[in-house]
């Protein structure tokens, strides 16, 4: 990591929160920050192209805000024609991280979090972070571990992010006893968590790691854990997902309801 962070902006308070978070992320990585606005031309019988000046001003003001958050940061600006998800998915091909806000004014995020953030998290070629308008806390980086084969990239990202932030890492596996397969128990859940983390601590010796097996419904338990976290990291799809489902129900629920920024990491590019 460390080359490029991309942030989507649309002028909303939500996207300005994303700019602040993206500037911090780029600063930690000593990376370039690229501020991007996407616009689509409405379909009309007679239509003149929009005046680019207001759009360029919107992006420039966002870039200036980023520079204020992280002085010395290299920032580039872009106004791109096209659907927001398509534009950011294309940007993600060269990025280490894409950051967006939880909702917008009808551009990137729409009225609610909904389809744009979920679609981007499912199709982006790099991790996607959904910021929050409220300032993040100073707690640990929380990693949701499900033991799925595709989740190793989320584990790697969480260790790297904790190292960049100088924060402890709390790795959580949620176990629902009433629905656990026959012959499994707390001991096997603890073993699954330990196996998922094996080898990563050696690569990040300065990261303090705590492991917790929590009992409860997965989504509710992780949302509660996010209350004291500065970041929640989750894979795009868990063990129980359908093969063709790019973003699982747990990831979608966390994008909507977590109390801290959420980064979704896909297992495959």
Short mmCIF file of C-alpha atoms in Angstrom, two decimals:
data_model
loop_
_atom_site.label_atom_id
_atom_site.label_comp_id
_atom_site.label_asym_id
_atom_site.label_seq_id
_atom_site.Cartn_x
_atom_site.Cartn_y
_atom_site.Cartn_z
CA UNK A 1 0.00 0.00 0.00
CA UNK A 2 1.02 3.61 -0.32
CA UNK A 3 0.57 4.93 -3.87
CA UNK A 4 -2.95 6.31 -4.34
CA UNK A 5 -6.12 6.99 -2.34
CA UNK A 6 -9.25 8.03 -4.26
CA UNK A 7 -12.19 9.88 -2.73
CA UNK A 8 -15.59 10.46 -4.37
CA UNK A 9 -17.17 13.87 -3.76
CA UNK A 10 -20.51 15.43 -4.61
CA UNK A 11 -20.58 18.56 -2.44
CA UNK A 12 -22.62 17.04 0.37
CA UNK A 13 -21.64 17.15 4.04
CA UNK A 14 -21.29 13.40 3.83
CA UNK A 15 -18.72 13.53 1.04
CA UNK A 16 -16.78 16.25 2.87
CA UNK A 17 -16.48 13.85 5.79
CA UNK A 18 -15.12 11.32 3.31
CA UNK A 19 -12.57 13.88 2.10
CA UNK A 20 -11.27 14.35 5.64
CA UNK A 21 -10.98 10.61 6.19
CA UNK A 22 -9.36 10.06 2.80
CA UNK A 23 -6.82 12.82 3.49
CA UNK A 24 -5.85 11.14 6.75
CA UNK A 25 -5.55 7.77 5.01
CA UNK A 26 -3.38 9.22 2.25
CA UNK A 27 -1.22 10.98 4.83
CA UNK A 28 -0.66 7.75 6.74
CA UNK A 29 0.36 5.99 3.52
CA UNK A 30 2.40 8.93 2.17
CA UNK A 31 0.19 8.50 -0.87
CA UNK A 32 -1.29 10.80 -3.47
CA UNK A 33 -4.95 11.71 -2.98
CA UNK A 34 -7.20 11.93 -6.05
CA UNK A 35 -10.47 13.84 -5.57
CA UNK A 36 -13.11 12.74 -8.09
CA UNK A 37 -16.58 13.97 -8.98
CA UNK A 38 -18.78 12.02 -11.41
CA UNK A 39 -21.73 13.46 -13.31
CA UNK A 40 -24.27 12.02 -15.71
CA UNK A 41 -25.97 14.07 -18.41
CA UNK A 42 -29.76 13.84 -18.22
CA UNK A 43 -31.56 12.54 -21.29
CA UNK A 44 -33.42 15.42 -22.98
CA UNK A 45 -34.51 16.11 -26.56
CA UNK A 46 -32.48 19.31 -26.59
CA UNK A 47 -29.71 19.55 -24.07
CA UNK A 48 -26.60 21.68 -23.65
CA UNK A 49 -23.62 20.22 -21.77
CA UNK A 50 -23.30 21.51 -18.20
CA UNK A 51 -21.01 24.39 -17.34
CA UNK A 52 -17.88 22.67 -16.02
CA UNK A 53 -16.87 25.61 -13.81
CA UNK A 54 -19.16 24.81 -10.81
CA UNK A 55 -18.14 21.14 -10.91
CA UNK A 56 -14.47 22.01 -11.05
CA UNK A 57 -14.96 24.47 -8.19
CA UNK A 58 -16.69 21.76 -6.13
CA UNK A 59 -13.73 19.41 -6.61
CA UNK A 60 -11.18 22.16 -5.98
CA UNK A 61 -12.84 23.14 -2.69
CA UNK A 62 -12.80 19.49 -1.60
CA UNK A 63 -9.11 19.26 -2.52
CA UNK A 64 -8.36 22.38 -0.49
CA UNK A 65 -10.14 20.84 2.48
CA UNK A 66 -7.97 17.73 2.12
CA UNK A 67 -4.81 19.85 2.08
CA UNK A 68 -5.95 21.58 5.26
CA UNK A 69 -6.39 18.20 6.97
CA UNK A 70 -3.02 16.85 5.79
CA UNK A 71 -0.62 19.69 4.91
CA UNK A 72 1.92 18.74 2.28
CA UNK A 73 -0.36 16.10 0.78
CA UNK A 74 -0.15 15.70 -2.99
CA UNK A 75 -3.71 16.14 -4.29
CA UNK A 76 -5.04 15.82 -7.84
CA UNK A 77 -8.54 16.71 -9.04
CA UNK A 78 -10.84 15.16 -11.64
CA UNK A 79 -14.35 15.69 -13.00
CA UNK A 80 -15.47 12.58 -14.90
CA UNK A 81 -18.56 11.93 -17.00
CA UNK A 82 -20.40 8.72 -16.15
CA UNK A 83 -22.26 6.73 -13.54
CA UNK A 84 -20.70 7.16 -10.09
CA UNK A 85 -20.12 3.45 -9.50
CA UNK A 86 -18.59 2.96 -12.95
CA UNK A 87 -16.31 5.97 -12.54
CA UNK A 88 -15.07 4.94 -9.11
CA UNK A 89 -14.70 1.30 -10.13
CA UNK A 90 -12.42 2.47 -12.96
CA UNK A 91 -10.50 4.67 -10.52
CA UNK A 92 -10.10 1.73 -8.14
CA UNK A 93 -8.00 -0.17 -10.66
CA UNK A 94 -5.00 2.03 -9.86
CA UNK A 95 -5.84 2.77 -6.20
CA UNK A 96 -4.95 1.29 -2.84
CA UNK A 97 -8.18 2.55 -1.26
CA UNK A 98 -11.39 4.28 -2.36
CA UNK A 99 -13.25 6.39 0.21
CA UNK A 100 -16.86 7.56 -0.04
CA UNK A 101 -19.39 9.11 2.30
CA UNK A 102 -22.42 7.33 3.73
CA UNK A 103 -24.94 9.43 1.80
CA UNK A 104 -25.02 12.32 -0.63
CA UNK A 105 -27.22 14.84 -2.40
CA UNK A 106 -28.18 12.60 -5.29
CA UNK A 107 -24.71 12.06 -6.76
CA UNK A 108 -22.44 9.38 -5.37
CA UNK A 109 -24.47 8.10 -2.46
CA UNK A 110 -28.05 8.99 -3.26
CA UNK A 111 -30.60 9.64 -0.52
CA UNK A 112 -29.61 6.62 1.53
CA UNK A 113 -26.45 4.54 1.63
CA UNK A 114 -28.08 1.86 -0.48
CA UNK A 115 -27.11 0.60 -3.87
CA UNK A 116 -24.17 2.85 -4.78
CA UNK A 117 -21.96 2.06 -1.79
CA UNK A 118 -22.95 -1.60 -1.87
CA UNK A 119 -22.29 -1.87 -5.61
CA UNK A 120 -18.94 -0.13 -5.30
CA UNK A 121 -17.88 -2.33 -2.39
CA UNK A 122 -18.85 -5.39 -4.40
CA UNK A 123 -17.08 -4.42 -7.63
CA UNK A 124 -14.14 -2.22 -6.63
CA UNK A 125 -10.70 -3.57 -7.46
CA UNK A 126 -9.36 -2.29 -4.12
CA UNK A 127 -10.73 -1.92 -0.59
CA UNK A 128 -13.60 0.56 -0.15
CA UNK A 129 -14.02 2.64 2.98
CA UNK A 130 -17.36 4.22 3.84
CA UNK A 131 -16.73 7.16 6.14
CA UNK A 132 -19.06 8.55 8.78
CA UNK A 133 -20.09 12.15 9.30
CA UNK A 134 -19.34 11.86 13.03
CA UNK A 135 -15.63 11.85 13.99
CA UNK A 136 -14.20 8.37 14.48
CA UNK A 137 -13.13 7.36 17.98
CA UNK A 138 -9.66 6.44 19.16
CA UNK A 139 -10.40 2.77 19.89
CA UNK A 140 -9.00 -0.28 18.15
CA UNK A 141 -9.21 -1.34 14.54
CA UNK A 142 -11.83 -4.10 14.70
CA UNK A 143 -11.50 -7.01 12.26
CA UNK A 144 -14.49 -9.26 11.63
CA UNK A 145 -13.17 -12.80 11.08
CA UNK A 146 -15.42 -15.45 9.57
CA UNK A 147 -12.87 -18.08 8.55
CA UNK A 148 -13.84 -17.97 4.88
CA UNK A 149 -11.10 -18.72 2.33
CA UNK A 150 -11.52 -15.29 0.73
CA UNK A 151 -11.14 -13.37 4.02
CA UNK A 152 -7.33 -13.47 4.23
CA UNK A 153 -7.03 -10.16 2.35
CA UNK A 154 -9.26 -8.51 4.95
CA UNK A 155 -7.00 -9.86 7.70
CA UNK A 156 -3.90 -8.54 5.93
CA UNK A 157 -5.53 -5.13 5.36
CA UNK A 158 -6.57 -4.85 9.03
CA UNK A 159 -3.06 -5.60 10.31
CA UNK A 160 -1.55 -3.08 7.89
CA UNK A 161 -4.13 -0.44 8.81
CA UNK A 162 -3.56 -0.93 12.54
CA UNK A 163 0.18 -0.53 11.96
CA UNK A 164 -0.35 2.68 9.97
CA UNK A 165 -2.60 4.11 12.69
CA UNK A 166 -0.47 2.95 15.62
CA UNK A 167 -3.63 1.33 16.95
CA UNK A 168 -4.36 -2.02 18.57
CA UNK A 169 -6.18 -4.65 16.54
CA UNK A 170 -9.21 -6.45 17.92
CA UNK A 171 -10.04 -9.57 15.90
CA UNK A 172 -13.60 -10.74 16.46
CA UNK A 173 -15.36 -13.94 15.47
CA UNK A 174 -19.09 -14.11 16.12
CA UNK A 175 -20.47 -17.50 17.13
CA UNK A 176 -24.16 -18.28 17.42
CA UNK A 177 -24.37 -21.43 19.56
CA UNK A 178 -27.96 -22.28 18.68
CA UNK A 179 -27.04 -22.50 15.00
CA UNK A 180 -23.55 -23.94 15.25
CA UNK A 181 -23.01 -27.21 13.31
CA UNK A 182 -23.15 -30.40 15.37
CA UNK A 183 -19.85 -31.23 17.00
CA UNK A 184 -18.59 -27.63 17.05
CA UNK A 185 -18.26 -25.43 20.08
CA UNK A 186 -16.47 -22.48 21.61
CA UNK A 187 -13.12 -24.21 21.36
CA UNK A 188 -13.45 -24.69 17.60
CA UNK A 189 -14.54 -21.05 17.21
CA UNK A 190 -11.42 -19.93 19.08
CA UNK A 191 -9.29 -22.21 16.88
CA UNK A 192 -10.85 -20.76 13.72
CA UNK A 193 -9.99 -17.24 14.89
CA UNK A 194 -6.42 -18.16 15.79
CA UNK A 195 -5.85 -19.93 12.47
CA UNK A 196 -7.14 -16.93 10.52
CA UNK A 197 -4.58 -14.68 12.23
CA UNK A 198 -1.67 -17.13 12.10
CA UNK A 199 1.46 -15.66 10.55
CA UNK A 200 0.24 -12.08 10.40
CA UNK A 201 1.50 -11.02 13.82
CA UNK A 202 5.03 -11.95 12.80
CA UNK A 203 4.76 -9.57 9.84
CA UNK A 204 3.46 -6.77 12.09
CA UNK A 205 5.29 -7.22 15.42
CA UNK A 206 4.40 -3.73 16.66
CA UNK A 207 0.64 -4.32 16.41
CA UNK A 208 -1.00 -5.39 19.65
CA UNK A 209 -3.62 -8.04 18.86
CA UNK A 210 -6.56 -9.13 21.00
CA UNK A 211 -8.85 -11.99 20.01
CA UNK A 212 -12.49 -12.32 21.05
CA UNK A 213 -15.12 -14.92 20.27
CA UNK A 214 -18.49 -13.27 20.80
CA UNK A 215 -21.84 -14.99 21.05
CA UNK A 216 -24.84 -13.52 19.26
CA UNK A 217 -26.36 -12.61 15.92
CA UNK A 218 -23.49 -11.61 13.63
CA UNK A 219 -24.74 -8.28 12.34
CA UNK A 220 -26.01 -6.97 15.68
CA UNK A 221 -22.86 -8.09 17.49
CA UNK A 222 -20.49 -6.43 15.02
CA UNK A 223 -22.54 -3.22 14.96
CA UNK A 224 -22.27 -3.10 18.74
CA UNK A 225 -18.50 -3.74 18.55
CA UNK A 226 -18.18 -0.78 16.17
CA UNK A 227 -19.29 1.65 18.89
CA UNK A 228 -15.81 1.72 20.42
CA UNK A 229 -13.79 1.20 17.22
CA UNK A 230 -11.97 3.72 15.03
CA UNK A 231 -12.40 1.44 12.01
CA UNK A 232 -14.21 -1.80 11.23
CA UNK A 233 -12.71 -4.10 8.57
CA UNK A 234 -14.80 -6.83 6.96
CA UNK A 235 -14.58 -9.11 3.94
CA UNK A 236 -16.99 -8.63 1.06
CA UNK A 237 -18.60 -12.03 1.38
CA UNK A 238 -18.67 -14.53 4.25
CA UNK A 239 -18.80 -18.30 4.66
CA UNK A 240 -22.54 -18.61 4.17
CA UNK A 241 -22.81 -16.46 1.04
CA UNK A 242 -23.89 -17.71 -2.35
CA UNK A 243 -21.03 -18.11 -4.82
CA UNK A 244 -22.39 -15.37 -7.06
CA UNK A 245 -23.13 -12.90 -4.28
CA UNK A 246 -20.39 -10.28 -4.33
CA UNK A 247 -21.38 -8.46 -1.14
CA UNK A 248 -22.83 -10.44 1.74
CA UNK A 249 -25.67 -9.44 4.02
CA UNK A 250 -23.37 -8.83 6.99
CA UNK A 251 -21.16 -6.46 5.01
CA UNK A 252 -24.20 -4.58 3.72
CA UNK A 253 -25.66 -4.25 7.22
CA UNK A 254 -22.38 -2.86 8.55
CA UNK A 255 -22.14 -0.32 5.73
CA UNK A 256 -25.58 0.93 6.75
CA UNK A 257 -25.46 0.78 10.52
CA UNK A 258 -21.91 0.67 11.93
CA UNK A 259 -20.96 3.52 14.26
CA UNK A 260 -17.48 3.96 12.79
CA UNK A 261 -15.98 3.96 9.28
CA UNK A 262 -16.17 0.56 7.57
CA UNK A 263 -13.67 -0.84 5.07
CA UNK A 264 -14.86 -3.71 2.86
CA UNK A 265 -12.08 -5.84 1.39
CA UNK A 266 -12.76 -8.17 -1.52
CA UNK A 267 -11.05 -11.52 -1.53
CA UNK A 268 -10.35 -11.50 -5.28
CA UNK A 269 -9.47 -8.79 -7.75
#
